PDB file of N, CA and C in Angstrom:
ATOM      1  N   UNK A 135    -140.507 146.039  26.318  1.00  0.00           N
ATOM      2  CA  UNK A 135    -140.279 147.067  27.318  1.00  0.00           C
ATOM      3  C   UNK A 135    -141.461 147.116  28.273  1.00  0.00           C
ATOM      4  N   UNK A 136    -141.312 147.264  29.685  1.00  0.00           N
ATOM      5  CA  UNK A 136    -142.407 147.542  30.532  1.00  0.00           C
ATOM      6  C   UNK A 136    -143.290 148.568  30.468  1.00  0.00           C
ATOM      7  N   UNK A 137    -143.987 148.786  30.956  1.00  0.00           N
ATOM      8  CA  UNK A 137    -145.083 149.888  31.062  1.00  0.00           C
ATOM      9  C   UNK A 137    -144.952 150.813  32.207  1.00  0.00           C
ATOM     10  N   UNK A 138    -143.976 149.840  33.234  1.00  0.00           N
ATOM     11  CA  UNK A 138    -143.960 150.604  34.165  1.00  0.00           C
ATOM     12  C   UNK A 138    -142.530 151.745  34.598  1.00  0.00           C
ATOM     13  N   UNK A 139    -142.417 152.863  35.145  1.00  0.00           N
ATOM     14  CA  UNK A 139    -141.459 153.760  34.967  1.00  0.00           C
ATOM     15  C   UNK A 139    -140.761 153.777  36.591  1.00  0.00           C
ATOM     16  N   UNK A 140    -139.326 152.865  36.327  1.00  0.00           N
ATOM     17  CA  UNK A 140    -138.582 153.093  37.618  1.00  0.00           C
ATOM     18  C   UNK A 140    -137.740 154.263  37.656  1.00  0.00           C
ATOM     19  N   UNK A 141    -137.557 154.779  38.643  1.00  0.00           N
ATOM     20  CA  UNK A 141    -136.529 156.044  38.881  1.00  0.00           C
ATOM     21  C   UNK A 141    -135.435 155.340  39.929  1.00  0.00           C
ATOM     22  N   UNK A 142    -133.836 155.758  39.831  1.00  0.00           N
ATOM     23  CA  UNK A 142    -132.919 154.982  40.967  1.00  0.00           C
ATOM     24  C   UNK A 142    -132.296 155.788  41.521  1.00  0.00           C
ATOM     25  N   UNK A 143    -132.415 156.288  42.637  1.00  0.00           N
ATOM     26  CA  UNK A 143    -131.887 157.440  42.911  1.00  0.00           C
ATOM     27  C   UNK A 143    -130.050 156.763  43.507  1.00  0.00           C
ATOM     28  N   UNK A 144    -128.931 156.609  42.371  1.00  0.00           N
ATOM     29  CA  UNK A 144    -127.400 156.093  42.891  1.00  0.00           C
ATOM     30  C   UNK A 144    -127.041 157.329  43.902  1.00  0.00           C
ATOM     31  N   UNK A 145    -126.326 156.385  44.828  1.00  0.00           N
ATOM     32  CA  UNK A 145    -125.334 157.056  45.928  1.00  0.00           C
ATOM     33  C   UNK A 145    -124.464 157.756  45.091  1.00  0.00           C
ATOM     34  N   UNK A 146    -124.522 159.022  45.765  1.00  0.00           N
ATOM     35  CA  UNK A 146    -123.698 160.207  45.222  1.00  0.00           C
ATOM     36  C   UNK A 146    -123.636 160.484  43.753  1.00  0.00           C
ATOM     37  N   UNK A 147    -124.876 160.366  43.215  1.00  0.00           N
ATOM     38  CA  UNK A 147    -125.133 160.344  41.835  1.00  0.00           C
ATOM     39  C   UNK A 147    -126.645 161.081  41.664  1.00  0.00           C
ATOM     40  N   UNK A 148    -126.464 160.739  40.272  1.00  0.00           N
ATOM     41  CA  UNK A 148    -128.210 161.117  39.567  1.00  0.00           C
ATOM     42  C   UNK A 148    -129.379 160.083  40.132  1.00  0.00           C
ATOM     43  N   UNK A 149    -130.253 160.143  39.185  1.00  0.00           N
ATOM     44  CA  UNK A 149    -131.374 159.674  39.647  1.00  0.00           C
ATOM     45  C   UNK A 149    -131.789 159.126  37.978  1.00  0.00           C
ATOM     46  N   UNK A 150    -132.010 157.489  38.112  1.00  0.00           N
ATOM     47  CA  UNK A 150    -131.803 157.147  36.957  1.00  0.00           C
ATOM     48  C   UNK A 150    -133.386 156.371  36.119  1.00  0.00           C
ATOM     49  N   UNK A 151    -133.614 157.266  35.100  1.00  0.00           N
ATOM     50  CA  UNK A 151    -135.437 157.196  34.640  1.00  0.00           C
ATOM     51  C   UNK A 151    -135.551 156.183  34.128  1.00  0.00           C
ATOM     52  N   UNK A 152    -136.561 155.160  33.996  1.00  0.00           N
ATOM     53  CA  UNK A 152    -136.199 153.817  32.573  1.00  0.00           C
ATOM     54  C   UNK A 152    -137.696 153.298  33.368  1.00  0.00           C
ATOM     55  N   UNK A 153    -138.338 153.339  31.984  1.00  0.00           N
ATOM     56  CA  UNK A 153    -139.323 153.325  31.464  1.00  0.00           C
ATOM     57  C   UNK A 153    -140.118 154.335  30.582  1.00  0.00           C
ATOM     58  N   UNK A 154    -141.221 154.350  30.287  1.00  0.00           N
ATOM     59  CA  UNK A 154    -142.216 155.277  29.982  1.00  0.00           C
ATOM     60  C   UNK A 154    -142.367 156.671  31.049  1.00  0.00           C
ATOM     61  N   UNK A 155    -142.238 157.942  30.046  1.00  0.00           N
ATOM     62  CA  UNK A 155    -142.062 158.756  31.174  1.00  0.00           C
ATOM     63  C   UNK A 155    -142.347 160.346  30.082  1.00  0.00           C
ATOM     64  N   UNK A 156    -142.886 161.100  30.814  1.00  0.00           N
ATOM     65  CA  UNK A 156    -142.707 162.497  29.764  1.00  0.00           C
ATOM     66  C   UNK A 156    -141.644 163.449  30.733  1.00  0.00           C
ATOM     67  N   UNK A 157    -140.837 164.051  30.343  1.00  0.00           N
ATOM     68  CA  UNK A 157    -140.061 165.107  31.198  1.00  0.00           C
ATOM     69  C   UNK A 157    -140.964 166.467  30.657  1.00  0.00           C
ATOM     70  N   UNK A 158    -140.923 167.501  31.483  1.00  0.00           N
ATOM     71  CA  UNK A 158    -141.412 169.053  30.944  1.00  0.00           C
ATOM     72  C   UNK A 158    -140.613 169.763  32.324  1.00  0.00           C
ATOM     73  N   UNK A 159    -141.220 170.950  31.722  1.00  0.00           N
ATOM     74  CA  UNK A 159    -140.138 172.563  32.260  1.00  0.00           C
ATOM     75  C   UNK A 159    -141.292 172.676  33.323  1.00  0.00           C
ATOM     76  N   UNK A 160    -141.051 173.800  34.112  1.00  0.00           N
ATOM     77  CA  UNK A 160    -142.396 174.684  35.172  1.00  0.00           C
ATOM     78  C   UNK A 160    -143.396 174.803  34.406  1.00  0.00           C
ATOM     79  N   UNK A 161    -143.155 175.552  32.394  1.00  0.00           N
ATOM     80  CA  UNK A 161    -144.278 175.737  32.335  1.00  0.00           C
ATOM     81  C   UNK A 161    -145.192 174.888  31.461  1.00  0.00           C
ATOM     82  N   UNK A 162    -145.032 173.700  31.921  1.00  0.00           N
ATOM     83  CA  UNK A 162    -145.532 172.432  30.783  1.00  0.00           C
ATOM     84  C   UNK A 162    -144.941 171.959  29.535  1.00  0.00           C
ATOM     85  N   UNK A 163    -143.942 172.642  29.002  1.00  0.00           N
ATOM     86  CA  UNK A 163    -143.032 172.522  27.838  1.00  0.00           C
ATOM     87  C   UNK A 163    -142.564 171.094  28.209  1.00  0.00           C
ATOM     88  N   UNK A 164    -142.572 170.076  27.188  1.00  0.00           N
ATOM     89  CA  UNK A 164    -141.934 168.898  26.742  1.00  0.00           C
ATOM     90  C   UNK A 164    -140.419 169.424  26.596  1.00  0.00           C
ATOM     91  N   UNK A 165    -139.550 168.220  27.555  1.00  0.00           N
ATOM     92  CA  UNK A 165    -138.592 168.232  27.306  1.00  0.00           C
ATOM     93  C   UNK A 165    -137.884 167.179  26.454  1.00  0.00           C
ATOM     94  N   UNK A 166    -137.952 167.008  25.577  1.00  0.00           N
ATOM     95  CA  UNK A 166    -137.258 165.698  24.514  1.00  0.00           C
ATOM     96  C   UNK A 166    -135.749 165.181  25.165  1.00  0.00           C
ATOM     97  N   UNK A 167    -135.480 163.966  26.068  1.00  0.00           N
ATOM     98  CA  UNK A 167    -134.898 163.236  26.637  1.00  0.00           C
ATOM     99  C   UNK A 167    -133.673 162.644  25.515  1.00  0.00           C
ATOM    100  N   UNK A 168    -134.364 162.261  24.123  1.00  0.00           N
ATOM    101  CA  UNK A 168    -133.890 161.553  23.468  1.00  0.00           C
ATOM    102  C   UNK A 168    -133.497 160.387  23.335  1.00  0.00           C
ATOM    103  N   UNK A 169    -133.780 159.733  24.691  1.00  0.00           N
ATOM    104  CA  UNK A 169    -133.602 158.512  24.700  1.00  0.00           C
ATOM    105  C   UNK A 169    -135.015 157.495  25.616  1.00  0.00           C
ATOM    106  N   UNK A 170    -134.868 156.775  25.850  1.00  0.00           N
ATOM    107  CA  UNK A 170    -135.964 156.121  26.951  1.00  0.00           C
ATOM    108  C   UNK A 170    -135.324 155.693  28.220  1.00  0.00           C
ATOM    109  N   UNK A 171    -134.101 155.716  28.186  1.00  0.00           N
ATOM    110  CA  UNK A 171    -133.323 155.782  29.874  1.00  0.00           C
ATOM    111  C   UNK A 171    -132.682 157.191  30.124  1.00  0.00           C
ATOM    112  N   UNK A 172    -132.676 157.782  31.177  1.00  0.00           N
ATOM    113  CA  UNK A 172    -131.966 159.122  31.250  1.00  0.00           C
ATOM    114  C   UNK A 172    -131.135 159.344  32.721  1.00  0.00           C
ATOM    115  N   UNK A 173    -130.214 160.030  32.813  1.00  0.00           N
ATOM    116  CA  UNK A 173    -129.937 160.483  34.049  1.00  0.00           C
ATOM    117  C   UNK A 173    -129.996 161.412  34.620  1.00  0.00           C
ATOM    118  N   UNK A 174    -130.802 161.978  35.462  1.00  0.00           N
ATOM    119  CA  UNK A 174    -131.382 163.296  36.036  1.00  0.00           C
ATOM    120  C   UNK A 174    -130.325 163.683  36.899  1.00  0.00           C
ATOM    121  N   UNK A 175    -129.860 164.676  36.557  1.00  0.00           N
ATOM    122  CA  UNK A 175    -129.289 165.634  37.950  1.00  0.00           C
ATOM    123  C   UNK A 175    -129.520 166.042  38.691  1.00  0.00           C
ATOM    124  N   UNK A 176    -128.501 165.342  40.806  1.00  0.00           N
ATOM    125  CA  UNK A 176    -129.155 165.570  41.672  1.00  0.00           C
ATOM    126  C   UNK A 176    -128.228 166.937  42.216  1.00  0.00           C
ATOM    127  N   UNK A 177    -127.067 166.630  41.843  1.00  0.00           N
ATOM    128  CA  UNK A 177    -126.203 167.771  42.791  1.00  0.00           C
ATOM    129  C   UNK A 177    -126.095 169.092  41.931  1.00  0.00           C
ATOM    130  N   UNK A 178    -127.047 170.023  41.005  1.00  0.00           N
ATOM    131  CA  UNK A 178    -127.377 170.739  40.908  1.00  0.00           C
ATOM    132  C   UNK A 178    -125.668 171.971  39.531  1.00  0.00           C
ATOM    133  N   UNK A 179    -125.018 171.143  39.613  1.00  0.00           N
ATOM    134  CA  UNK A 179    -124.058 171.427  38.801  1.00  0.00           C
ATOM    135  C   UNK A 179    -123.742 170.567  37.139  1.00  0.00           C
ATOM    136  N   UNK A 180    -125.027 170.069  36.956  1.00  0.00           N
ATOM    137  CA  UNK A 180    -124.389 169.930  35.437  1.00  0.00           C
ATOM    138  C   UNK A 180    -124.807 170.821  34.511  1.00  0.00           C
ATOM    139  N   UNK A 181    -124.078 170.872  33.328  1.00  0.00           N
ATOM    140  CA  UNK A 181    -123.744 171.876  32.388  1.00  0.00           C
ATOM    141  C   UNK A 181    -124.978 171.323  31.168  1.00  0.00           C
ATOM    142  N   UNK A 182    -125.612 170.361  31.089  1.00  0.00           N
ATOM    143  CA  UNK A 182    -126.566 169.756  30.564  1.00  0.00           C
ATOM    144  C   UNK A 182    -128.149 169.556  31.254  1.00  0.00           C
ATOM    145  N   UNK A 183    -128.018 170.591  32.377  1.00  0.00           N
ATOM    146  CA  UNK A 183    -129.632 170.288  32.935  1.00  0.00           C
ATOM    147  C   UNK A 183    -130.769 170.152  32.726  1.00  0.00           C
ATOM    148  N   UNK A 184    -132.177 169.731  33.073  1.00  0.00           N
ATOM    149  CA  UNK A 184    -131.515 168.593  33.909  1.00  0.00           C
ATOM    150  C   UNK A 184    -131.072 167.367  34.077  1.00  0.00           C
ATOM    151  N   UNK A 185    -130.330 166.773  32.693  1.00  0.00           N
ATOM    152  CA  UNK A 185    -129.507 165.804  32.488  1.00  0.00           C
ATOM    153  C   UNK A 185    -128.303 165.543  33.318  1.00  0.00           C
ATOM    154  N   UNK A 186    -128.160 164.805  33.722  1.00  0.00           N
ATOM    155  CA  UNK A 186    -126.702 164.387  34.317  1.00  0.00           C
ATOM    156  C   UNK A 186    -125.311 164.068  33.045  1.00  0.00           C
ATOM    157  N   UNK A 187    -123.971 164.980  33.641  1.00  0.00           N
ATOM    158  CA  UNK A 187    -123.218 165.352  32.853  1.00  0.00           C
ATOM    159  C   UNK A 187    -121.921 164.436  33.650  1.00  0.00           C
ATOM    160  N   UNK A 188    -122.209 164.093  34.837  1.00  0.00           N
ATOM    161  CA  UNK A 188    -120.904 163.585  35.540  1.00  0.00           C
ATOM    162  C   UNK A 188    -120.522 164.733  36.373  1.00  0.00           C
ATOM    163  N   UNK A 189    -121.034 165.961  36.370  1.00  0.00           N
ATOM    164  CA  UNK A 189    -119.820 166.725  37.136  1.00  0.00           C
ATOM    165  C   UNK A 189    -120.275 166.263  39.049  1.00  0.00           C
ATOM    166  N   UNK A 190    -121.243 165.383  39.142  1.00  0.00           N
ATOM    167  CA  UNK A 190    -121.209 165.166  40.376  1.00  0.00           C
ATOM    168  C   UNK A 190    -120.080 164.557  41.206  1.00  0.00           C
ATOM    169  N   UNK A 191    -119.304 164.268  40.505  1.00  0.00           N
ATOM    170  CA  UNK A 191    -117.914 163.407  41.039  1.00  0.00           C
ATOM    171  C   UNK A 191    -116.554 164.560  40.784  1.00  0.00           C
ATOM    172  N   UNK A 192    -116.952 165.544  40.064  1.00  0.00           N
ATOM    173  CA  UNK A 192    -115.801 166.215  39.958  1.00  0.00           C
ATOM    174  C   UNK A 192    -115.872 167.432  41.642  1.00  0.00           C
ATOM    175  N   UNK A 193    -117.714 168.048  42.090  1.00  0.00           N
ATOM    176  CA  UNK A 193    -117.579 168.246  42.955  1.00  0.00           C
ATOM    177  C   UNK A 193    -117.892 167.608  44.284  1.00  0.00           C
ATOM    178  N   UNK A 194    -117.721 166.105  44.062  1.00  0.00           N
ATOM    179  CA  UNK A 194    -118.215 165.513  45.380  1.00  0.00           C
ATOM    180  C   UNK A 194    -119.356 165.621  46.008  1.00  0.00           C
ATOM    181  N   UNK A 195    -120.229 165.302  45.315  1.00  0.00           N
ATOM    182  CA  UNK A 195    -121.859 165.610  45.574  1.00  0.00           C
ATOM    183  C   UNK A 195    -121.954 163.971  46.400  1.00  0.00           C
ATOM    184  N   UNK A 196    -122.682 164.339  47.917  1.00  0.00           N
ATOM    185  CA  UNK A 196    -122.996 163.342  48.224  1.00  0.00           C
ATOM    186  C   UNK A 196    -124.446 163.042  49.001  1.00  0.00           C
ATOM    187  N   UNK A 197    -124.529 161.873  48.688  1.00  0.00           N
ATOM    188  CA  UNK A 197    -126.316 161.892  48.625  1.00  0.00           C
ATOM    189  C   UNK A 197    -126.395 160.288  49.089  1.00  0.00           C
ATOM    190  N   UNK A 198    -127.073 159.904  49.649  1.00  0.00           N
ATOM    191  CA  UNK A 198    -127.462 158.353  49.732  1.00  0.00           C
ATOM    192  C   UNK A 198    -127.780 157.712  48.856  1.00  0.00           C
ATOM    193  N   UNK A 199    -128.609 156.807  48.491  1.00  0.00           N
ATOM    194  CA  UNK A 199    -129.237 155.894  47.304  1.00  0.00           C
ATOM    195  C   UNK A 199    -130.416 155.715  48.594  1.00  0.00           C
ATOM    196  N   UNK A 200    -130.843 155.462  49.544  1.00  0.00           N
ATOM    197  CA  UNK A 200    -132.088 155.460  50.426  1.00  0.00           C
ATOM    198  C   UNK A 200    -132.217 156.403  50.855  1.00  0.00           C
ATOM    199  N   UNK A 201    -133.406 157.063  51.433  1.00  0.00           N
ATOM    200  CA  UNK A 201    -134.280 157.933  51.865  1.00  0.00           C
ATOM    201  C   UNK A 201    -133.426 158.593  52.909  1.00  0.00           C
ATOM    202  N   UNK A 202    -133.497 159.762  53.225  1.00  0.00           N
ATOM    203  CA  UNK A 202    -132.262 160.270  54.611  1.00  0.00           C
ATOM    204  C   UNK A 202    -133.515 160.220  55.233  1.00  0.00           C
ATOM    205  N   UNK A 203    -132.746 160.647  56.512  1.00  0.00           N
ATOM    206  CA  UNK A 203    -133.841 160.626  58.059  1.00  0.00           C
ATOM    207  C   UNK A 203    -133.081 161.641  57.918  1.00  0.00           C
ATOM    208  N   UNK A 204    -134.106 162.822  58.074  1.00  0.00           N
ATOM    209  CA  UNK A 204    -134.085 164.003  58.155  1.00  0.00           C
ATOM    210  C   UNK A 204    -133.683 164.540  59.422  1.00  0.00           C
ATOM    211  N   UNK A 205    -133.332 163.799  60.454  1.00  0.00           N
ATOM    212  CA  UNK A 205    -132.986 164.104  61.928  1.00  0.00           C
ATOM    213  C   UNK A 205    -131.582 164.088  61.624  1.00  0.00           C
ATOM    214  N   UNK A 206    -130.762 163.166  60.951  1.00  0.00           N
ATOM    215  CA  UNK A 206    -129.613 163.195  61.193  1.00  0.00           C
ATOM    216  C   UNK A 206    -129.031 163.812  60.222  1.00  0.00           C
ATOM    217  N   UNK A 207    -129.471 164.454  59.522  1.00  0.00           N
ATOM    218  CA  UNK A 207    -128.804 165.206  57.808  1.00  0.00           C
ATOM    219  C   UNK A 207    -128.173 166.540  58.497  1.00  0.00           C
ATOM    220  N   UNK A 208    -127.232 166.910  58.628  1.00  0.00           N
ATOM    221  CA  UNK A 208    -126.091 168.180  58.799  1.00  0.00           C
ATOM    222  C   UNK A 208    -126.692 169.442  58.307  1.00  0.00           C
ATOM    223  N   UNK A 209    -127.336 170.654  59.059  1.00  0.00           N
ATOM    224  CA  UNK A 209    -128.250 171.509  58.438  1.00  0.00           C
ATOM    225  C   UNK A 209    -127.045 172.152  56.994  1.00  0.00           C
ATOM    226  N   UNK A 210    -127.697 172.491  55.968  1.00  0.00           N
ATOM    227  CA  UNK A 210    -126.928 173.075  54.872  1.00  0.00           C
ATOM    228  C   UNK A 210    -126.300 174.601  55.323  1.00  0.00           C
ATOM    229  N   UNK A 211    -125.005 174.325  54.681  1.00  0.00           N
ATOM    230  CA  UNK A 211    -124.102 175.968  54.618  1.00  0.00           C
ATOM    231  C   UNK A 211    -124.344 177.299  53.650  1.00  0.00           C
ATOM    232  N   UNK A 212    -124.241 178.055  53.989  1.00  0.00           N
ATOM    233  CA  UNK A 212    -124.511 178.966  53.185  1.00  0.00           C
ATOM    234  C   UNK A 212    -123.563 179.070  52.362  1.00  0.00           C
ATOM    235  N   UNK A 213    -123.416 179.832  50.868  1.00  0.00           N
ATOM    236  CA  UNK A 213    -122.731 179.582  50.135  1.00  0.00           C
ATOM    237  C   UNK A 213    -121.434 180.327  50.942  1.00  0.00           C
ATOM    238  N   UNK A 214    -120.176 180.295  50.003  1.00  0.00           N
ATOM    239  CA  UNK A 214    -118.967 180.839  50.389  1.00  0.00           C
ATOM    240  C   UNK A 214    -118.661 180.275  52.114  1.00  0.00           C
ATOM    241  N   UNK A 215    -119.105 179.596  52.817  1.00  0.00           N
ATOM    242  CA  UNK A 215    -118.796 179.007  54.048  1.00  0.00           C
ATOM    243  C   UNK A 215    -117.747 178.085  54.354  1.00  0.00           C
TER     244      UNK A 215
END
């Protein structure tokens, strides 16, 4: 196994950990992953946070896999909009 820790951020998906890595909370608490690859949740609805559960496809969470240019990103809606 490498030493080194990639993160992948998939189109319209999580963000995927593999390597060496510690997860923790705000207040320094270890979060036990359980595994050594993980999938982080980007669209803010899984039921396993912050693990990725899949529900990003049930609400159509969409996100790039490269960096946005912040010029052209659609300002965000307020909820109920």
């Amino acid at each position: 196994m490498s030493d080194e820790t990639r993160i992948t951020a998939y189109r319209d998906g999580p963000l995927i950990v593999r390597g060496p890595f510690r997860l923790e909370d705000q207040d320094g608490h270890e979060i036990d992953p359980g595994r050594e690859v993980v999938a982080l949740c980007r669209c803010g609805r899984s039921r396993i946070r912050p693990f990725c559960d899949g529900s990003h496809k049930l609400v159509r969470f969409r996100a790039p896999s490269p960096r946005e240019d912040r010029r052209t990103v659609p300002p965000a809606r307020a909820a109920g909009d």
